[in-house]
Amino acid sequence: DDIIKEDELSPSAAKDRGFFGIVSEEGSVRNLTIGSGYLYAKLSNRGCLGAIAGNTSGKIYNCHNFATVEGDCYCVGGIVGLQSCSYGIVENCSNAGYVKGRSYAGGITGGFGCGETRNCYNIGTVEGNGYVGGIVGYPYKTIIENCYSFGKIIQNDTESVLHGGIVG
């Protein structure tokens, strides 16, 4: 378990958590399955958490998650927490795990984008306060193509209506 208290982080500490913290623009992750487990990060308004990667501007192909992913942090996703605004690709990925975040929670990607999410699906429950989506919690200049979600979407903040089956 990755349980980190905010006061334990130095200012220069990596803020993105997952099997890989950050996948750079030149990097790629292929054919990885997280079969079970519990991933948790307490990073209070900092950092991102995803089962495969906390943050990516690279390429994530054919990766699957069955673990619980829960974070008190900025973006939480079943596959990727944050898809950076440097042309990242998430393709042929799936999530069946429970995903819970403060806001920007998604079955595949928690937030942002400027990349592509293709041929992905979510069948896990996704829960958060705002911007909660079955595929992407908060999309920004994102291409979402040939994706679907049958997972339950739980919006805890009754003041917000920013949730949906595909995007928040």
PDB file of C-alpha atoms in Angstrom:
ATOM      1  CA  ASP A   1       0.000   0.000   0.000  1.00  0.00           C
ATOM      2  CA  ASP A   2       1.204   3.473  -0.890  1.00  0.00           C
ATOM      3  CA  ILE A   3       0.009   5.520   2.080  1.00  0.00           C
ATOM      4  CA  ILE A   4       1.802   8.831   2.273  1.00  0.00           C
ATOM      5  CA  LYS A   5       0.982  11.679   4.596  1.00  0.00           C
ATOM      6  CA  GLU A   6       1.229  15.150   3.128  1.00  0.00           C
ATOM      7  CA  ASP A   7       3.666  16.327   5.800  1.00  0.00           C
ATOM      8  CA  GLU A   8       6.030  13.464   4.898  1.00  0.00           C
ATOM      9  CA  LEU A   9       6.570  14.860   1.405  1.00  0.00           C
ATOM     10  CA  SER A  10       9.436  17.219   0.766  1.00  0.00           C
ATOM     11  CA  PRO A  11       8.726  20.071  -1.685  1.00  0.00           C
ATOM     12  CA  SER A  12      10.675  18.229  -4.365  1.00  0.00           C
ATOM     13  CA  ALA A  13       9.025  14.840  -3.790  1.00  0.00           C
ATOM     14  CA  ALA A  14       7.330  13.182  -6.743  1.00  0.00           C
ATOM     15  CA  LYS A  15       3.630  13.826  -6.471  1.00  0.00           C
ATOM     16  CA  ASP A  16       2.296  11.260  -8.931  1.00  0.00           C
ATOM     17  CA  ARG A  17       1.642   7.703  -7.809  1.00  0.00           C
ATOM     18  CA  GLY A  18       0.871   4.415  -9.540  1.00  0.00           C
ATOM     19  CA  PHE A  19       2.715   1.311 -10.698  1.00  0.00           C
ATOM     20  CA  PHE A  20       4.693   3.959 -12.564  1.00  0.00           C
ATOM     21  CA  GLY A  21       4.692   7.471 -11.104  1.00  0.00           C
ATOM     22  CA  ILE A  22       5.283   9.262 -14.404  1.00  0.00           C
ATOM     23  CA  VAL A  23       5.487   7.950 -17.967  1.00  0.00           C
ATOM     24  CA  SER A  24       7.301  10.547 -20.083  1.00  0.00           C
ATOM     25  CA  GLU A  25       6.489  11.569 -23.643  1.00  0.00           C
ATOM     26  CA  GLU A  26       9.108   9.151 -24.968  1.00  0.00           C
ATOM     27  CA  GLY A  27       7.892   6.302 -22.755  1.00  0.00           C
ATOM     28  CA  SER A  28       5.264   3.630 -23.135  1.00  0.00           C
ATOM     29  CA  VAL A  29       3.682   0.927 -21.003  1.00  0.00           C
ATOM     30  CA  ARG A  30       2.259  -2.132 -22.741  1.00  0.00           C
ATOM     31  CA  ASN A  31       0.411  -5.290 -21.721  1.00  0.00           C
ATOM     32  CA  LEU A  32       0.287  -4.681 -17.967  1.00  0.00           C
ATOM     33  CA  THR A  33      -2.523  -5.951 -15.731  1.00  0.00           C
ATOM     34  CA  ILE A  34      -2.981  -5.013 -12.081  1.00  0.00           C
ATOM     35  CA  GLY A  35      -4.917  -8.107 -10.971  1.00  0.00           C
ATOM     36  CA  SER A  36      -5.932  -7.045  -7.458  1.00  0.00           C
ATOM     37  CA  GLY A  37      -4.951  -4.849  -4.546  1.00  0.00           C
ATOM     38  CA  TYR A  38      -5.538  -1.459  -2.993  1.00  0.00           C
ATOM     39  CA  LEU A  39      -3.726   1.685  -4.093  1.00  0.00           C
ATOM     40  CA  TYR A  40      -4.127   4.743  -1.885  1.00  0.00           C
ATOM     41  CA  ALA A  41      -2.428   8.123  -1.836  1.00  0.00           C
ATOM     42  CA  LYS A  42      -3.059  11.070   0.466  1.00  0.00           C
ATOM     43  CA  LEU A  43      -1.533  13.995  -1.327  1.00  0.00           C
ATOM     44  CA  SER A  44      -4.128  16.708  -0.480  1.00  0.00           C
ATOM     45  CA  ASN A  45      -4.570  18.937  -3.526  1.00  0.00           C
ATOM     46  CA  ARG A  46      -1.323  17.727  -5.055  1.00  0.00           C
ATOM     47  CA  GLY A  47      -0.369  14.927  -7.353  1.00  0.00           C
ATOM     48  CA  CYS A  48      -2.333  12.273  -9.170  1.00  0.00           C
ATOM     49  CA  LEU A  49      -2.986   8.562  -8.735  1.00  0.00           C
ATOM     50  CA  GLY A  50      -3.629   5.842 -11.304  1.00  0.00           C
ATOM     51  CA  ALA A  51      -3.220   2.076 -11.159  1.00  0.00           C
ATOM     52  CA  ILE A  52      -0.803   2.065 -14.103  1.00  0.00           C
ATOM     53  CA  ALA A  53       0.576   5.623 -13.955  1.00  0.00           C
ATOM     54  CA  GLY A  54      -0.009   8.723 -11.881  1.00  0.00           C
ATOM     55  CA  ASN A  55       0.839  10.990 -14.806  1.00  0.00           C
ATOM     56  CA  THR A  56       1.523  10.280 -18.464  1.00  0.00           C
ATOM     57  CA  SER A  57       2.397  12.173 -21.574  1.00  0.00           C
ATOM     58  CA  GLY A  58       3.512   8.885 -23.147  1.00  0.00           C
ATOM     59  CA  LYS A  59       1.621   5.904 -24.467  1.00  0.00           C
ATOM     60  CA  ILE A  60      -0.342   3.351 -22.447  1.00  0.00           C
ATOM     61  CA  TYR A  61      -1.474   0.305 -24.475  1.00  0.00           C
ATOM     62  CA  ASN A  62      -3.440  -2.797 -23.516  1.00  0.00           C
ATOM     63  CA  CYS A  63      -3.327  -2.207 -19.755  1.00  0.00           C
ATOM     64  CA  HIS A  64      -6.014  -3.366 -17.324  1.00  0.00           C
ATOM     65  CA  ASN A  65      -6.894  -2.704 -13.702  1.00  0.00           C
ATOM     66  CA  PHE A  66      -8.910  -4.779 -11.206  1.00  0.00           C
ATOM     67  CA  ALA A  67      -7.590  -3.109  -8.030  1.00  0.00           C
ATOM     68  CA  THR A  68      -9.194  -0.424  -5.866  1.00  0.00           C
ATOM     69  CA  VAL A  69      -7.681   3.008  -6.573  1.00  0.00           C
ATOM     70  CA  GLU A  70      -8.471   5.638  -3.945  1.00  0.00           C
ATOM     71  CA  GLY A  71      -6.845   8.994  -3.438  1.00  0.00           C
ATOM     72  CA  ASP A  72      -7.179  12.226  -1.571  1.00  0.00           C
ATOM     73  CA  CYS A  73      -5.379  13.982  -4.372  1.00  0.00           C
ATOM     74  CA  TYR A  74      -5.991  15.952  -7.542  1.00  0.00           C
ATOM     75  CA  CYS A  75      -6.759  13.372 -10.280  1.00  0.00           C
ATOM     76  CA  VAL A  76      -7.591   9.703  -9.725  1.00  0.00           C
ATOM     77  CA  GLY A  77      -8.081   7.166 -12.519  1.00  0.00           C
ATOM     78  CA  GLY A  78      -8.419   3.428 -12.915  1.00  0.00           C
ATOM     79  CA  ILE A  79      -5.576   3.437 -15.448  1.00  0.00           C
ATOM     80  CA  VAL A  80      -4.035   6.945 -15.395  1.00  0.00           C
ATOM     81  CA  GLY A  81      -4.460   9.774 -12.903  1.00  0.00           C
ATOM     82  CA  LEU A  82      -3.467  12.646 -15.196  1.00  0.00           C
ATOM     83  CA  GLN A  83      -3.042  12.559 -18.951  1.00  0.00           C
ATOM     84  CA  SER A  84      -0.720  15.522 -19.492  1.00  0.00           C
ATOM     85  CA  CYS A  85      -1.133  18.064 -22.232  1.00  0.00           C
ATOM     86  CA  SER A  86       1.711  16.596 -24.261  1.00  0.00           C
ATOM     87  CA  TYR A  87      -0.012  14.310 -26.728  1.00  0.00           C
ATOM     88  CA  GLY A  88      -0.483  11.154 -24.653  1.00  0.00           C
ATOM     89  CA  ILE A  89      -2.367   8.065 -25.816  1.00  0.00           C
ATOM     90  CA  VAL A  90      -4.343   5.590 -23.701  1.00  0.00           C
ATOM     91  CA  GLU A  91      -5.563   2.747 -25.909  1.00  0.00           C
ATOM     92  CA  ASN A  92      -7.150  -0.721 -25.506  1.00  0.00           C
ATOM     93  CA  CYS A  93      -7.306  -0.363 -21.708  1.00  0.00           C
ATOM     94  CA  SER A  94      -9.967  -1.343 -19.187  1.00  0.00           C
ATOM     95  CA  ASN A  95     -10.894  -0.807 -15.574  1.00  0.00           C
ATOM     96  CA  ALA A  96     -12.981  -3.134 -13.404  1.00  0.00           C
ATOM     97  CA  GLY A  97     -11.725  -1.772 -10.085  1.00  0.00           C
ATOM     98  CA  TYR A  98     -13.361   0.706  -7.719  1.00  0.00           C
ATOM     99  CA  VAL A  99     -12.050   4.256  -8.258  1.00  0.00           C
ATOM    100  CA  LYS A 100     -12.568   7.038  -5.711  1.00  0.00           C
ATOM    101  CA  GLY A 101     -11.142  10.527  -5.727  1.00  0.00           C
ATOM    102  CA  ARG A 102     -11.880  13.952  -4.326  1.00  0.00           C
ATOM    103  CA  SER A 103     -12.616  15.323  -7.797  1.00  0.00           C
ATOM    104  CA  TYR A 104     -11.446  14.600 -11.337  1.00  0.00           C
ATOM    105  CA  ALA A 105     -12.159  10.883 -10.998  1.00  0.00           C
ATOM    106  CA  GLY A 106     -12.463   8.607 -14.028  1.00  0.00           C
ATOM    107  CA  GLY A 107     -12.643   4.912 -14.783  1.00  0.00           C
ATOM    108  CA  ILE A 108      -9.792   5.215 -17.275  1.00  0.00           C
ATOM    109  CA  THR A 109      -8.295   8.710 -16.784  1.00  0.00           C
ATOM    110  CA  GLY A 110      -8.896  11.078 -13.883  1.00  0.00           C
ATOM    111  CA  GLY A 111      -8.287  14.357 -15.599  1.00  0.00           C
ATOM    112  CA  PHE A 112      -7.145  16.713 -18.294  1.00  0.00           C
ATOM    113  CA  GLY A 113      -5.999  15.403 -21.591  1.00  0.00           C
ATOM    114  CA  CYS A 114      -4.842  16.952 -24.834  1.00  0.00           C
ATOM    115  CA  GLY A 115      -4.324  13.380 -25.932  1.00  0.00           C
ATOM    116  CA  GLU A 116      -6.386  10.448 -27.101  1.00  0.00           C
ATOM    117  CA  THR A 117      -8.333   7.766 -25.288  1.00  0.00           C
ATOM    118  CA  ARG A 118      -9.397   4.997 -27.684  1.00  0.00           C
ATOM    119  CA  ASN A 119     -10.976   1.551 -27.458  1.00  0.00           C
ATOM    120  CA  CYS A 120     -11.239   1.626 -23.655  1.00  0.00           C
ATOM    121  CA  TYR A 121     -13.969   0.546 -21.276  1.00  0.00           C
ATOM    122  CA  ASN A 122     -14.900   0.792 -17.621  1.00  0.00           C
ATOM    123  CA  ILE A 123     -17.099  -1.617 -15.657  1.00  0.00           C
ATOM    124  CA  GLY A 124     -15.980  -0.477 -12.199  1.00  0.00           C
ATOM    125  CA  THR A 125     -17.644   2.009  -9.851  1.00  0.00           C
ATOM    126  CA  VAL A 126     -16.263   5.562 -10.022  1.00  0.00           C
ATOM    127  CA  GLU A 127     -16.905   7.930  -7.098  1.00  0.00           C
ATOM    128  CA  GLY A 128     -15.992  11.538  -6.411  1.00  0.00           C
ATOM    129  CA  ASN A 129     -17.166  15.032  -5.561  1.00  0.00           C
ATOM    130  CA  GLY A 130     -16.988  16.717  -8.944  1.00  0.00           C
ATOM    131  CA  TYR A 131     -16.005  15.901 -12.514  1.00  0.00           C
ATOM    132  CA  VAL A 132     -16.704  12.181 -12.217  1.00  0.00           C
ATOM    133  CA  GLY A 133     -16.880  10.108 -15.412  1.00  0.00           C
ATOM    134  CA  GLY A 134     -16.940   6.494 -16.468  1.00  0.00           C
ATOM    135  CA  ILE A 135     -14.068   7.040 -18.912  1.00  0.00           C
ATOM    136  CA  VAL A 136     -12.561  10.492 -18.166  1.00  0.00           C
ATOM    137  CA  GLY A 137     -13.302  12.620 -15.111  1.00  0.00           C
ATOM    138  CA  TYR A 138     -12.319  15.986 -16.566  1.00  0.00           C
ATOM    139  CA  PRO A 139     -11.593  16.072 -20.297  1.00  0.00           C
ATOM    140  CA  TYR A 140      -9.726  19.011 -21.780  1.00  0.00           C
ATOM    141  CA  LYS A 141      -8.996  18.996 -25.498  1.00  0.00           C
ATOM    142  CA  THR A 142      -9.262  15.222 -25.395  1.00  0.00           C
ATOM    143  CA  ILE A 143     -10.260  12.853 -28.177  1.00  0.00           C
ATOM    144  CA  ILE A 144     -12.382  10.016 -26.800  1.00  0.00           C
ATOM    145  CA  GLU A 145     -13.149   7.387 -29.396  1.00  0.00           C
ATOM    146  CA  ASN A 146     -14.864   3.984 -29.292  1.00  0.00           C
ATOM    147  CA  CYS A 147     -15.130   3.845 -25.474  1.00  0.00           C
ATOM    148  CA  TYR A 148     -17.924   2.718 -23.172  1.00  0.00           C
ATOM    149  CA  SER A 149     -18.747   2.461 -19.497  1.00  0.00           C
ATOM    150  CA  PHE A 150     -21.205   0.236 -17.659  1.00  0.00           C
ATOM    151  CA  GLY A 151     -19.808   1.153 -14.257  1.00  0.00           C
ATOM    152  CA  LYS A 152     -21.762   2.949 -11.558  1.00  0.00           C
ATOM    153  CA  ILE A 153     -21.030   6.684 -11.249  1.00  0.00           C
ATOM    154  CA  ILE A 154     -21.402   8.202  -7.760  1.00  0.00           C
ATOM    155  CA  GLN A 155     -21.438  11.988  -7.384  1.00  0.00           C
ATOM    156  CA  ASN A 156     -21.036  12.899  -3.689  1.00  0.00           C
ATOM    157  CA  ASP A 157     -21.228  16.688  -4.024  1.00  0.00           C
ATOM    158  CA  THR A 158     -24.935  17.429  -4.395  1.00  0.00           C
ATOM    159  CA  GLU A 159     -24.177  21.000  -5.520  1.00  0.00           C
ATOM    160  CA  SER A 160     -22.372  19.799  -8.637  1.00  0.00           C
ATOM    161  CA  VAL A 161     -23.874  18.084 -11.661  1.00  0.00           C
ATOM    162  CA  LEU A 162     -20.555  17.480 -13.372  1.00  0.00           C
ATOM    163  CA  HIS A 163     -20.709  13.732 -13.770  1.00  0.00           C
ATOM    164  CA  GLY A 164     -21.542  11.378 -16.597  1.00  0.00           C
ATOM    165  CA  GLY A 165     -21.327   7.906 -18.044  1.00  0.00           C
ATOM    166  CA  ILE A 166     -18.393   8.810 -20.285  1.00  0.00           C
ATOM    167  CA  VAL A 167     -17.053  12.185 -19.048  1.00  0.00           C
ATOM    168  CA  GLY A 168     -17.574  14.394 -16.006  1.00  0.00           C
TER     169      GLY A 168
END
